[in-house]
Tab-separated table of C-alpha atoms and ligand atoms in Angstrom:
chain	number	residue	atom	x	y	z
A	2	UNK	CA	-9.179	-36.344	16.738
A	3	UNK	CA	-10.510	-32.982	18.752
A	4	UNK	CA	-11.051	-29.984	17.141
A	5	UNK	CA	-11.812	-26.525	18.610
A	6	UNK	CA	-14.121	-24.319	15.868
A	7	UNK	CA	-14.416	-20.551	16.128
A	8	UNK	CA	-16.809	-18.511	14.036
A	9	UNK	CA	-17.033	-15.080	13.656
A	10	UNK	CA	-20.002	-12.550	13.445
A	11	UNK	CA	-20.344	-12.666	9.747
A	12	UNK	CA	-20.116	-16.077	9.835
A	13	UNK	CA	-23.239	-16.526	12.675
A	14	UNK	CA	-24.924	-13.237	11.457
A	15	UNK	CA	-28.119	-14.577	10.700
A	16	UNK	CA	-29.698	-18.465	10.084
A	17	UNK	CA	-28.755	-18.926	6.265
A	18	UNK	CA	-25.022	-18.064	7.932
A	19	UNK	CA	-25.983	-20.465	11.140
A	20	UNK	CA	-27.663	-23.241	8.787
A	21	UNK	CA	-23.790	-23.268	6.847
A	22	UNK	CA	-22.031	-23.430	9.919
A	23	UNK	CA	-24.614	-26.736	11.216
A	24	UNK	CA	-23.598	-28.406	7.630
A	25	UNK	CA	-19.485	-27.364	7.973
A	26	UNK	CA	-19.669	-29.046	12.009
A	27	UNK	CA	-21.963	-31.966	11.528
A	28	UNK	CA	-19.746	-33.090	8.010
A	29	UNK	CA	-17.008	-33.904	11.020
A	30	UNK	CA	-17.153	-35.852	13.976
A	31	UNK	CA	-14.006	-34.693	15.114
A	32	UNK	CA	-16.076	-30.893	15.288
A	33	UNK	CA	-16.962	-30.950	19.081
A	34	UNK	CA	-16.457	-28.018	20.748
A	35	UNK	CA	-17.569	-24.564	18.950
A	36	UNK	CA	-17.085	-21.138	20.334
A	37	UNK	CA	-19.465	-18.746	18.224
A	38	UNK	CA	-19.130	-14.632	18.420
A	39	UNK	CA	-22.048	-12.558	18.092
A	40	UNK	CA	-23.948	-12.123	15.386
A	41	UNK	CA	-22.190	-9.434	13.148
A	42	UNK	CA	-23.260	-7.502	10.243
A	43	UNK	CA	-25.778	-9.180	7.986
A	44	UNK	CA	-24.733	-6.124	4.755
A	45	UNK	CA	-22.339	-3.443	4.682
A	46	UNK	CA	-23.605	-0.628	6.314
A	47	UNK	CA	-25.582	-3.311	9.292
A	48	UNK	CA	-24.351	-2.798	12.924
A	49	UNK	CA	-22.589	-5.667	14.902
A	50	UNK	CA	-24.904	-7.176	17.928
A	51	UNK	CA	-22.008	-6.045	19.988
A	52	UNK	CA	-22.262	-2.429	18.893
A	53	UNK	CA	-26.001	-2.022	19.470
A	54	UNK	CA	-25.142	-4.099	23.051
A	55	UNK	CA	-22.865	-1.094	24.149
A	56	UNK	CA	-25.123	1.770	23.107
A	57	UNK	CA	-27.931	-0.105	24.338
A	58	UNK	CA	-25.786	0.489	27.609
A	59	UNK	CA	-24.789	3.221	27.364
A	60	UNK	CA	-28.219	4.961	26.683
A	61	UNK	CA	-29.371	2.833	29.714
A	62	UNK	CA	-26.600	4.407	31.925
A	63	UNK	CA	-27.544	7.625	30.974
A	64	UNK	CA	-31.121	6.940	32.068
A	65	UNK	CA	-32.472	7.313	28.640
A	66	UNK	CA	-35.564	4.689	27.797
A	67	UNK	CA	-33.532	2.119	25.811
A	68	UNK	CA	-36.204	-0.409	25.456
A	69	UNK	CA	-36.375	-0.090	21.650
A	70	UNK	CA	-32.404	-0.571	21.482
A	71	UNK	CA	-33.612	-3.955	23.426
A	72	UNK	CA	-36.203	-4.766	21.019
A	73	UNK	CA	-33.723	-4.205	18.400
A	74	UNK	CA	-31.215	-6.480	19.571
A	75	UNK	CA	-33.622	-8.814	20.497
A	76	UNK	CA	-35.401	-8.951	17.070
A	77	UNK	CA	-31.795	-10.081	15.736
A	78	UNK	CA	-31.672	-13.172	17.694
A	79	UNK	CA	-35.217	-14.076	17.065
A	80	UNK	CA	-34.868	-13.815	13.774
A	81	UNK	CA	-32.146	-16.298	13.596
A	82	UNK	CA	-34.088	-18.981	16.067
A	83	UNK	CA	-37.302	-18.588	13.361
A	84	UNK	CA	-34.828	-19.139	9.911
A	85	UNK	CA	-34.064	-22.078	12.254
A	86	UNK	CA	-37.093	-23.681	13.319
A	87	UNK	CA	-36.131	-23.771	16.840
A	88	UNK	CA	-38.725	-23.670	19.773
A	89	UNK	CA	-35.881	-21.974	21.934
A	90	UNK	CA	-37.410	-18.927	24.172
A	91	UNK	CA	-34.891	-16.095	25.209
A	92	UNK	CA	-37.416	-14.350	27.147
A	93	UNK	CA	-35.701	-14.923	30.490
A	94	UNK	CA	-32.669	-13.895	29.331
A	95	UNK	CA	-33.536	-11.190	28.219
A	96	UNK	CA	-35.465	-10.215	31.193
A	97	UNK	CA	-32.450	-10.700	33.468
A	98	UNK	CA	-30.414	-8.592	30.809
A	99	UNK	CA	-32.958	-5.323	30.919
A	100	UNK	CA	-32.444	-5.667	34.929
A	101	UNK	CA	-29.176	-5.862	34.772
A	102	UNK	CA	-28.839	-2.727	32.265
A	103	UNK	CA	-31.037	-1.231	34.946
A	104	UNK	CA	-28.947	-2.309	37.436
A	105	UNK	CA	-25.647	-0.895	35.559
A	106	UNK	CA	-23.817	-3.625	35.904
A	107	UNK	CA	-20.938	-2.721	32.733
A	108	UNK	CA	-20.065	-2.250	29.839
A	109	UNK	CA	-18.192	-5.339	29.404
A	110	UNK	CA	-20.975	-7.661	30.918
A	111	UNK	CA	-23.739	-5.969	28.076
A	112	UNK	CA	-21.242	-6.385	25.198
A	113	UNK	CA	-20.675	-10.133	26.854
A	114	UNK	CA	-24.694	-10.800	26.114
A	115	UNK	CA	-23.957	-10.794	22.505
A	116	UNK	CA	-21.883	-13.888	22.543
A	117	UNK	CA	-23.796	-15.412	25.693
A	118	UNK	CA	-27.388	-15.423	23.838
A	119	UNK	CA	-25.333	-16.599	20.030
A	120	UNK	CA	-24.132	-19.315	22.311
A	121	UNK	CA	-27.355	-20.544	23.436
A	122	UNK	CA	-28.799	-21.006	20.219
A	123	UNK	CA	-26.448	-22.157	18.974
A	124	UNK	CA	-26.152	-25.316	21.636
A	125	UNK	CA	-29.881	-25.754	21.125
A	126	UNK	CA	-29.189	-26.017	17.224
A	127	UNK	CA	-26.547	-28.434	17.490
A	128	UNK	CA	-27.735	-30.368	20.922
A	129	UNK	CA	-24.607	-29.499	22.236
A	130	UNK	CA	-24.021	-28.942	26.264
A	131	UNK	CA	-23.711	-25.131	26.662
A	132	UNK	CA	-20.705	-23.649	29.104
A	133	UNK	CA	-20.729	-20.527	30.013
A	134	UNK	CA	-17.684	-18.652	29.640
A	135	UNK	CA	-18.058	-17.176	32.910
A	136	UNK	CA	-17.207	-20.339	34.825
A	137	UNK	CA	-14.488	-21.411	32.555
A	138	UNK	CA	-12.825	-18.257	31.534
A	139	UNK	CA	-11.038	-16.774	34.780
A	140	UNK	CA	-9.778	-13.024	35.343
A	141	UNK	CA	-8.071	-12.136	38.490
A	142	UNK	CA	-8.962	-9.520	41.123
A	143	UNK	CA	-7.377	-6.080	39.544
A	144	UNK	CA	-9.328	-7.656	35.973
A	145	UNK	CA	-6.724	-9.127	34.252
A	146	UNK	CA	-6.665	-12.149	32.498
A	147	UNK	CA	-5.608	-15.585	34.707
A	148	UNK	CA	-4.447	-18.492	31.961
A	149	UNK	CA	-3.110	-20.929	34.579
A	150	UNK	CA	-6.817	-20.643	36.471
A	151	UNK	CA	-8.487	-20.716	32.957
A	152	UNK	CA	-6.867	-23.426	31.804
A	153	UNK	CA	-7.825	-25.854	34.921
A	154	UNK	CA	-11.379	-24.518	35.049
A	155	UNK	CA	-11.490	-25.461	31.232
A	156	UNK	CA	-9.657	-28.313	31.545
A	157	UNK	CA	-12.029	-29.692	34.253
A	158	UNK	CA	-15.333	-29.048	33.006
A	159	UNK	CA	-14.301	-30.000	29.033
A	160	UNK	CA	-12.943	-33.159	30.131
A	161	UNK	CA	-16.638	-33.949	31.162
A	162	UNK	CA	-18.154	-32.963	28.474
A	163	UNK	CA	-18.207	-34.760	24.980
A	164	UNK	CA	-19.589	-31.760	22.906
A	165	UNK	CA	-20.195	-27.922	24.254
A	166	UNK	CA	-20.520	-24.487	22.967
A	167	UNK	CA	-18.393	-22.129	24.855
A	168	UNK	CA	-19.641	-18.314	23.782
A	169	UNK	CA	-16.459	-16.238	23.075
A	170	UNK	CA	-15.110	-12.912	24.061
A	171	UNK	CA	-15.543	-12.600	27.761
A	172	UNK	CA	-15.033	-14.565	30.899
A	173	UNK	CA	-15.429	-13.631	35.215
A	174	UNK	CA	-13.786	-12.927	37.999
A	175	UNK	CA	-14.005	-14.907	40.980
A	176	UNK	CA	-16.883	-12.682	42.294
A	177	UNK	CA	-18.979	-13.092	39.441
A	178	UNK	CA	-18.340	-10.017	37.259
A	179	UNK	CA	-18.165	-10.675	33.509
A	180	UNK	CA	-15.286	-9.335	31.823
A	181	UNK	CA	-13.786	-9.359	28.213
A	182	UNK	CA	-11.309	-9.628	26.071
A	183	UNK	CA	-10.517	-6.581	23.754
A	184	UNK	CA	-12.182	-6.496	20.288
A	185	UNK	CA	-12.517	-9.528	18.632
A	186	UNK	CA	-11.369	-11.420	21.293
A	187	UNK	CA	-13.499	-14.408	20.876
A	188	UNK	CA	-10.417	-15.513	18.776
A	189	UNK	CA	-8.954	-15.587	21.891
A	190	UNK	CA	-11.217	-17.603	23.700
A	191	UNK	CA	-10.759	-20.505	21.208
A	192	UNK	CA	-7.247	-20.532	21.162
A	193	UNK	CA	-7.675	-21.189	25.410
A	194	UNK	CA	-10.462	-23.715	24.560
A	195	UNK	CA	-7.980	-25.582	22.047
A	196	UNK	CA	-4.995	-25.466	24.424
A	197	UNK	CA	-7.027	-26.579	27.703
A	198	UNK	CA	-8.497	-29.877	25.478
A	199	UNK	CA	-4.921	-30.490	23.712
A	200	UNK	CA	-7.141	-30.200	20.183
A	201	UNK	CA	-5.017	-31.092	17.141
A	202	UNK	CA	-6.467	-28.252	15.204
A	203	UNK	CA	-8.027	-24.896	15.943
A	204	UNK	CA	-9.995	-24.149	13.104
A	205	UNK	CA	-10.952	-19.812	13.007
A	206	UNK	CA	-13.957	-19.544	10.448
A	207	UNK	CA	-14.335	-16.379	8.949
A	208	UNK	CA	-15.244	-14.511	5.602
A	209	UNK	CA	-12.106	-15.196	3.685
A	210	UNK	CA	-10.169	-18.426	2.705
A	211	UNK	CA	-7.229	-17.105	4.881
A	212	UNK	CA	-4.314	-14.973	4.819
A	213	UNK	CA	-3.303	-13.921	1.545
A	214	UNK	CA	0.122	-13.072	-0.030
A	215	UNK	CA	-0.645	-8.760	-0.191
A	216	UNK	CA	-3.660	-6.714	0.961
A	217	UNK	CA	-6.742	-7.138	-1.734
A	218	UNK	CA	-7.109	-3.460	-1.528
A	219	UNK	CA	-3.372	-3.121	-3.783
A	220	UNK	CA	-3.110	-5.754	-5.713
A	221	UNK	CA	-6.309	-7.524	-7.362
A	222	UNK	CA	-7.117	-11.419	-6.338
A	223	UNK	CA	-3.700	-12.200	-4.341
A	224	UNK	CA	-2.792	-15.817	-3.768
A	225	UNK	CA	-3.384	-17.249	-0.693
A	226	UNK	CA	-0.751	-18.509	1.361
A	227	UNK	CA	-1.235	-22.449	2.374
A	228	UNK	CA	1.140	-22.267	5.355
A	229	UNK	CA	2.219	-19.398	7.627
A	230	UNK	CA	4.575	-19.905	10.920
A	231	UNK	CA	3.849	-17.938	13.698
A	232	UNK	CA	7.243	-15.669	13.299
A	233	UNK	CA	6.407	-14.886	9.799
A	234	UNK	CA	2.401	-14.380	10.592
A	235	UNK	CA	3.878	-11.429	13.806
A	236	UNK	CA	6.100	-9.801	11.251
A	237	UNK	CA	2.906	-9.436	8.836
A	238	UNK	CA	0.290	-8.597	11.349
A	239	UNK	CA	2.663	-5.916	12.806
A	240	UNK	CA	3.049	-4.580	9.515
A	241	UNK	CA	-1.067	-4.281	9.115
A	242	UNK	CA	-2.317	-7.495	7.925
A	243	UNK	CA	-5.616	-8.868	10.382
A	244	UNK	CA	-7.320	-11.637	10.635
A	245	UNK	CA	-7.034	-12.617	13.641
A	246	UNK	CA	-6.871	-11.163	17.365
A	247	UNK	CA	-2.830	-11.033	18.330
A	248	UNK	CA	-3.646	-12.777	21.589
A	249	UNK	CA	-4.652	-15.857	19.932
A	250	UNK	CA	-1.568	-16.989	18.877
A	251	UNK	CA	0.210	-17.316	22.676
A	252	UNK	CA	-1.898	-20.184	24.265
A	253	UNK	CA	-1.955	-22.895	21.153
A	254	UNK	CA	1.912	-21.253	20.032
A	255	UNK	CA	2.896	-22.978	23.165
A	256	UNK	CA	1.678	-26.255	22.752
A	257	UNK	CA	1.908	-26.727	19.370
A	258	UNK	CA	-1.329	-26.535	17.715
A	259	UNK	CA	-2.178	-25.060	14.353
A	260	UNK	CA	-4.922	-22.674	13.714
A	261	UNK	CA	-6.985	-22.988	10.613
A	262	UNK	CA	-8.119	-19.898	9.117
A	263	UNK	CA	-11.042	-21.068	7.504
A	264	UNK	CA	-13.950	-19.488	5.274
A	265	UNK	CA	-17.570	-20.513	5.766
A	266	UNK	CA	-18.943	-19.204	2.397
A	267	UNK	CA	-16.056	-21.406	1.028
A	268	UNK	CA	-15.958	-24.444	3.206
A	269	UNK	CA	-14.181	-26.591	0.556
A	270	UNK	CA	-11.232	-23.978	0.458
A	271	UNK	CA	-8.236	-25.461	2.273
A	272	UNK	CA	-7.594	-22.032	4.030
A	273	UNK	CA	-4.440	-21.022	5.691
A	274	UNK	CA	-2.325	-23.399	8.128
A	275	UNK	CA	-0.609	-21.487	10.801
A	276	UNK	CA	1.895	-23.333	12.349
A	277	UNK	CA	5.099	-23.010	14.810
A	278	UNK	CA	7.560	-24.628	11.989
A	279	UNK	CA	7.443	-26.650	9.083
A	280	UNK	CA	9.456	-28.227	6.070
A	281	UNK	CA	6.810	-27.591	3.893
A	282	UNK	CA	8.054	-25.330	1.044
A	283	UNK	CA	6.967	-21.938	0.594
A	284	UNK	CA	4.825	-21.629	-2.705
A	285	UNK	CA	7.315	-18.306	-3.437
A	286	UNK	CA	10.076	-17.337	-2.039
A	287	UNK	CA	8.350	-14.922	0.011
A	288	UNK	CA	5.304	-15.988	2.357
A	289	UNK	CA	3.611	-12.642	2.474
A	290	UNK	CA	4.714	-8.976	1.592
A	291	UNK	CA	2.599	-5.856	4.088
A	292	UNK	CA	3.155	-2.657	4.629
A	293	UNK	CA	2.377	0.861	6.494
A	294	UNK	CA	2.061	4.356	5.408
A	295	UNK	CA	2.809	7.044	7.890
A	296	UNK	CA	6.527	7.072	9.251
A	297	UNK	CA	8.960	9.679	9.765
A	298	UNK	CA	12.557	9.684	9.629
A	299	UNK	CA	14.732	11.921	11.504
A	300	UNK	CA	18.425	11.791	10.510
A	301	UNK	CA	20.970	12.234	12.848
A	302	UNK	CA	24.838	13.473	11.657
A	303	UNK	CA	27.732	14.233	13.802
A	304	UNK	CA	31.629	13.224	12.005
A	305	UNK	CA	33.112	10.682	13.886
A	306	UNK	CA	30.070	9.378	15.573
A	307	UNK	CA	31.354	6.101	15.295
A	308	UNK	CA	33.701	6.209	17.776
A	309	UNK	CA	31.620	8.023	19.930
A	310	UNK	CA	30.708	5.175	22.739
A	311	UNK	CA	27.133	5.554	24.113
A	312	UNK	CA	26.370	7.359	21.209
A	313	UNK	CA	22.890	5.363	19.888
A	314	UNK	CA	21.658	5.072	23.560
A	315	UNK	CA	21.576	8.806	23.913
A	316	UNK	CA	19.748	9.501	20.702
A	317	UNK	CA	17.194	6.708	21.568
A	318	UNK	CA	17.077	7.618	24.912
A	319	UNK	CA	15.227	11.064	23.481
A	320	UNK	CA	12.867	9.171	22.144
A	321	UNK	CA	12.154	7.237	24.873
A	322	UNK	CA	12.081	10.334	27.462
A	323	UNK	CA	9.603	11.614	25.177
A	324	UNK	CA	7.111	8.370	24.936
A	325	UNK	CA	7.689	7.586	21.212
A	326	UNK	CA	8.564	4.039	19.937
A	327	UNK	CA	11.227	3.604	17.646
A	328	UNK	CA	10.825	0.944	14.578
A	329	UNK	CA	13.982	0.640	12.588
A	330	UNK	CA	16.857	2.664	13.060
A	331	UNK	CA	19.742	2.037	10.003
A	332	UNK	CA	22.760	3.445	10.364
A	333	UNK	CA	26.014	4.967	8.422
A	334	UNK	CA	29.407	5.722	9.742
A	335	UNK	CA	28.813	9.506	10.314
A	336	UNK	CA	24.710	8.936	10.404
A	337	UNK	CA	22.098	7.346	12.198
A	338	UNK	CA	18.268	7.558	11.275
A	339	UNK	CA	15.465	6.980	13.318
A	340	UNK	CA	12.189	5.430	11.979
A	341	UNK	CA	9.099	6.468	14.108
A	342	UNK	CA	5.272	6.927	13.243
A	343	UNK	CA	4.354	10.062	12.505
A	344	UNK	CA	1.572	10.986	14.229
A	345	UNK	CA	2.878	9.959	17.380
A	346	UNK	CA	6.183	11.692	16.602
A	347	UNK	CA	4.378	15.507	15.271
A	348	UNK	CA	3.260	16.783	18.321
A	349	UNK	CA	6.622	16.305	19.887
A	350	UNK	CA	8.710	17.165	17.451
A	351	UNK	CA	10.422	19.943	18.532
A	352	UNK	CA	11.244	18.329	21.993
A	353	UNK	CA	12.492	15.404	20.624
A	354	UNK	CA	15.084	17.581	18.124
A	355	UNK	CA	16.391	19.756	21.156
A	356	UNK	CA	16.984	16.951	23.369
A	357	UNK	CA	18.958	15.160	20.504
A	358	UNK	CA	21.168	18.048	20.132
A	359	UNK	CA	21.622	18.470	24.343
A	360	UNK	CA	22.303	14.717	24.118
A	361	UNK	CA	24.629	14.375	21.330
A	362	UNK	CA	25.255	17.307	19.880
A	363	UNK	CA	24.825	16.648	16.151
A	364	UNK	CA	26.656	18.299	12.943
A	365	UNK	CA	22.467	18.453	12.000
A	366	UNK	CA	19.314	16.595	12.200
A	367	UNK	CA	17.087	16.447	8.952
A	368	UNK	CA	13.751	15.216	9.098
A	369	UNK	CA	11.275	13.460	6.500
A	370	UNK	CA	7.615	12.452	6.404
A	371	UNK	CA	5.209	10.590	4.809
A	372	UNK	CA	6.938	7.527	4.752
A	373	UNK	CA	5.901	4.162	4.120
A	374	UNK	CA	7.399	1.101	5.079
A	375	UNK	CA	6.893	-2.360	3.289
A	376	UNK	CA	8.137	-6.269	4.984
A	377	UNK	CA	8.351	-8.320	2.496
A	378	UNK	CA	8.119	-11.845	4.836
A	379	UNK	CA	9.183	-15.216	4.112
A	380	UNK	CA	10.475	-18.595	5.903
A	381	UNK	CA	11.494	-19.247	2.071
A	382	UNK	CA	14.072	-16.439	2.039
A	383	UNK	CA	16.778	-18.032	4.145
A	384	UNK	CA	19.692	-19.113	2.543
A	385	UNK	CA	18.191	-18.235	-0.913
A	386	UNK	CA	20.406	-16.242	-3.128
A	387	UNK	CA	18.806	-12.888	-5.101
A	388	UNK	CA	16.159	-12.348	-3.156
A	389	UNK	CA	16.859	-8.812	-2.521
A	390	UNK	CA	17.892	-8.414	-5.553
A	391	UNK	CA	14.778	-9.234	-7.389
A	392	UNK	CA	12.907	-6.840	-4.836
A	393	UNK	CA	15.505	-3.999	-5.604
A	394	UNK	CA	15.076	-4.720	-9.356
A	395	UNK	CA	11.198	-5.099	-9.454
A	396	UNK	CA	11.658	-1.239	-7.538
A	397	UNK	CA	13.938	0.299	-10.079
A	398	UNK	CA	11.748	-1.128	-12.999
A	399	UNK	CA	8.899	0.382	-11.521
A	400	UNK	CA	10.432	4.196	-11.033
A	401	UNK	CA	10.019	3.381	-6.779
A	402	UNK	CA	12.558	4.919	-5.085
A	403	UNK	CA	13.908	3.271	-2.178
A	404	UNK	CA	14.962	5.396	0.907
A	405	UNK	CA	15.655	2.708	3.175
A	406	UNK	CA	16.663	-0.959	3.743
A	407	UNK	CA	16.471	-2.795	6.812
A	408	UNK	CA	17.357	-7.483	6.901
A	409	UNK	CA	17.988	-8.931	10.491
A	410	UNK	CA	20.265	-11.399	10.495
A	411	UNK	CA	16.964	-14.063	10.605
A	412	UNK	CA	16.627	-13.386	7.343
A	413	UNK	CA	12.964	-13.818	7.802
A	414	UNK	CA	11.893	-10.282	6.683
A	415	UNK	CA	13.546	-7.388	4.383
A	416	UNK	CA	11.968	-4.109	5.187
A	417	UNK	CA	11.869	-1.470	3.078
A	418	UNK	CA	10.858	2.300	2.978
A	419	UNK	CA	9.719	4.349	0.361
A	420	UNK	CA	7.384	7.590	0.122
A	421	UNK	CA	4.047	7.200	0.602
A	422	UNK	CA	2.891	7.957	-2.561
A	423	UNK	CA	4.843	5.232	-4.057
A	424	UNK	CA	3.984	3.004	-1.361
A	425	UNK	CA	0.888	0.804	-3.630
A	426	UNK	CA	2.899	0.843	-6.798
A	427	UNK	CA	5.982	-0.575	-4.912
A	428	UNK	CA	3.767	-3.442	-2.994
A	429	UNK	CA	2.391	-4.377	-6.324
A	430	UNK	CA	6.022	-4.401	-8.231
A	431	UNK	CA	7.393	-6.804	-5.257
A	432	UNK	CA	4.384	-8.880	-5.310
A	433	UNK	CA	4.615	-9.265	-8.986
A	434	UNK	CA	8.321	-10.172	-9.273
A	435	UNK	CA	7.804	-12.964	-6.723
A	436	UNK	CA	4.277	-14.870	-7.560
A	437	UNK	CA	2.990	-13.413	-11.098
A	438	UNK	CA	6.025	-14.527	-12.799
A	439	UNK	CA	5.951	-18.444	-10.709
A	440	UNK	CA	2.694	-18.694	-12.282
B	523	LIG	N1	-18.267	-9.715	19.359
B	523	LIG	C1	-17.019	-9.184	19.757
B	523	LIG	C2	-16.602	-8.050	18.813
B	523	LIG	O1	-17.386	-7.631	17.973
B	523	LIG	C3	-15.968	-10.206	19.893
B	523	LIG	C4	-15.711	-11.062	18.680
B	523	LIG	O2	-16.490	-11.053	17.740
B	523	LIG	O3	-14.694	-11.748	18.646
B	523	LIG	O4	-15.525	-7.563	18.942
């Protein structure tokens, strides 16, 4: 059994954190190759290594003295090597890094030296073999990302090594220069780490036991959900729920390997299991409810539009003449209503409701903001009778009106819209119908 581990900054933000992750990947063999972020924020209102690495930059680019940024970062790392007892010196490094800074040599190779330096302690804690992602993690010439290289180079090396710590977040071109993901991309890295090994699990430690049913921030203590497939975790992470970086899904999606979300204040929690298909049963009928505030609806009426051929590719042909994405668009006989966000949709309002009436001519448009929209999510939901019915039910009985209703024939989501202002009350009505009254 292989297993790829990721942990996040909170999770390697100073040694009590790095001591917890030692215990969670010596209690398993099967633990042997670890891809750590930087250290992230030790209390709330603490800055992330990789923040203070890009204004350390940044001041250095502007030829301001940013030695006691340098210290500062610095002083993080050494604190974590003296809560550890290590004899590890980063003076070197960090020597090389200050020329470098001099030397300008990017923003994405500073913010890389965050993961880079994590990663060597790290492989001195453990006595693991330490790869840097620079060799192993490949962009191409115009700096985008190159799997198929990656993959050999990873492939290669890995196959070689019994036990390594592979530092997240960035990788190199050909020529040398480091580049990186987006934000929280060391998520990313893993998932390229599990795929190029074949692991049979890629386990993402973080500072929560997983995805859970609603946002915290609505409904008190959610459930957690056990077991997510990848369709139902898109439809949710569209819809606003994070955890984890959208790019790490592709590369183990494709070959079949789950991804953990695990918690490393809560190492005996079972986390979440996300996974390309299962027969396991969803707890509830629904896997996960999320939602959005901020939509707009514009409302297009014109008798007899049915028969009007071409008549939908005109009106979202506006839209897309004008740059603005469309997200649902339900339709009557004599009406058709386009869904967009808000702010992208204010500025070009008026553009958008001339070129509707050039294109189509319309009886009239009527517009609405301040819109929310809710997906309520679940694999469970096929097949299963009453399911919008309960949610429709649950809405009424809590005074939400709904202004919209939107179920693909997957059957794997039912969106809904409602006003923002009744937006929390109607999240906490569906999630209440479905799970408080299983328990
Ligand atoms: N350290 C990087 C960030 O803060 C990458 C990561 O943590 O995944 O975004």
């Amino acid at each position: 059994m292989k297993k790829v581990v990721k942990f996040g900054g909170s999770s390697l933000a100073n040694a009590e954190q790095f001591q917890k992750v030692g215990e969670i990947i010596r209690s398993e063999e099967s633990r042997r190759y670890v891809v750590p972020s930087a250290p992230g924020k030790r209390f709330d209102n603490d800055t992330k290594v990789t923040d203070m690495l890009y204004q350390c930059y940044d001041a250095a680019v502007s030829g301001k003295d940013f030695g006691a940024q340098l210290s500062a970062i610095k002083e993080r790392y050494y604190e974590i090597i003296r809560g550890l007892h290590l004899s590890l010196s980063l003076e070197e490094e960090f020597s090389r890094i200050e020329a470098d800074f001099k030397a300008q040599a990017g923003a994405e190779y500073a913010a890389s030296r965050g993961e880079f330096l994590n990663g060597k302690i790290m492989a001195e804690y453990l006595g693991y073999e330490f790869v840097d992602a620079a060799s192993v993690i490949r962009f191409d010439k115009d700096g985008s990302f190159d799997a198929e290289k990656t993959d050999k180079l990873l492939g290669k090396k890995l196959a070689k090594c019994e036990r390594g710590v592979i530092p997240g977040f960035y990788g190199a071109m050909e020529d040398g220069t480091v580049k990186t993901f987006s934000r929280g991309g060391s998520d990313v890295t893993g998932s390229l780490v599990a795929k190029a090994i074949r692991a049979d699990v890629y386990e993402n430690w973080t500072d929560v036991s997983g995805f859970l049913v609603t946002d915290p921030r609505i409904v008190e203590n959610p459930m957690g959900i056990d077991t997510i497939t990848y369709r139902e975790l898109r439809e949710l992470s569209y819809m606003g729920a994070t955890v984890l970086h959208e790019d790490a899904i592709f590369p183990v999606r494709k070959e079949g390997i789950p991804i953990n979300i695990r918690n490393t204040n809560r190492p005996e929690d079972r986390g979440t299991f996300i996974v390309e298909s299962t027969c396991r049963k969803p707890k509830y009928v629904i896997t996960g409810i999320a939602g959005k505030k901020g939509f707009c609806s514009i409302n297009i009426e014109k008798s007899m539009m049915n028969s009007e051929i071409g008549f939908g590719r005109k009106i979202l042909q506006v839209f897309e003449d004008q740059g603005i994405s469309f997200e649902h668009v339900p339709s009557g006989i004599d009406t058709m209503t386009v869904y967009v966000h808000q702010d992208e949709f204010e500025e070009k309002e008026q553009q958008v409701i001339a070129g509707i009436h050039r294109a189509v001519q319309p009886d009239f448009v009527e517009m609405e903001s301040d819109l929310a929209l809710i997906a309520v999510v679940g694999r469970g939901m096929k097949s299963q009778r009453g399911t919008a019915g309960r949610i429709f039910s649950a809405l009424a009985h809590a005074n939400v009106n709904v202004k919209m209703i939107d179920q693909g024939s997957s059957e794997l989501n039912i969106i809904i819209g409602v006003s923002n202002e009744e937006f929390e009350r109607a999240v906490k009505a569906i999630y209440d119908i479905f799970v408080m009254t299983q328990i």
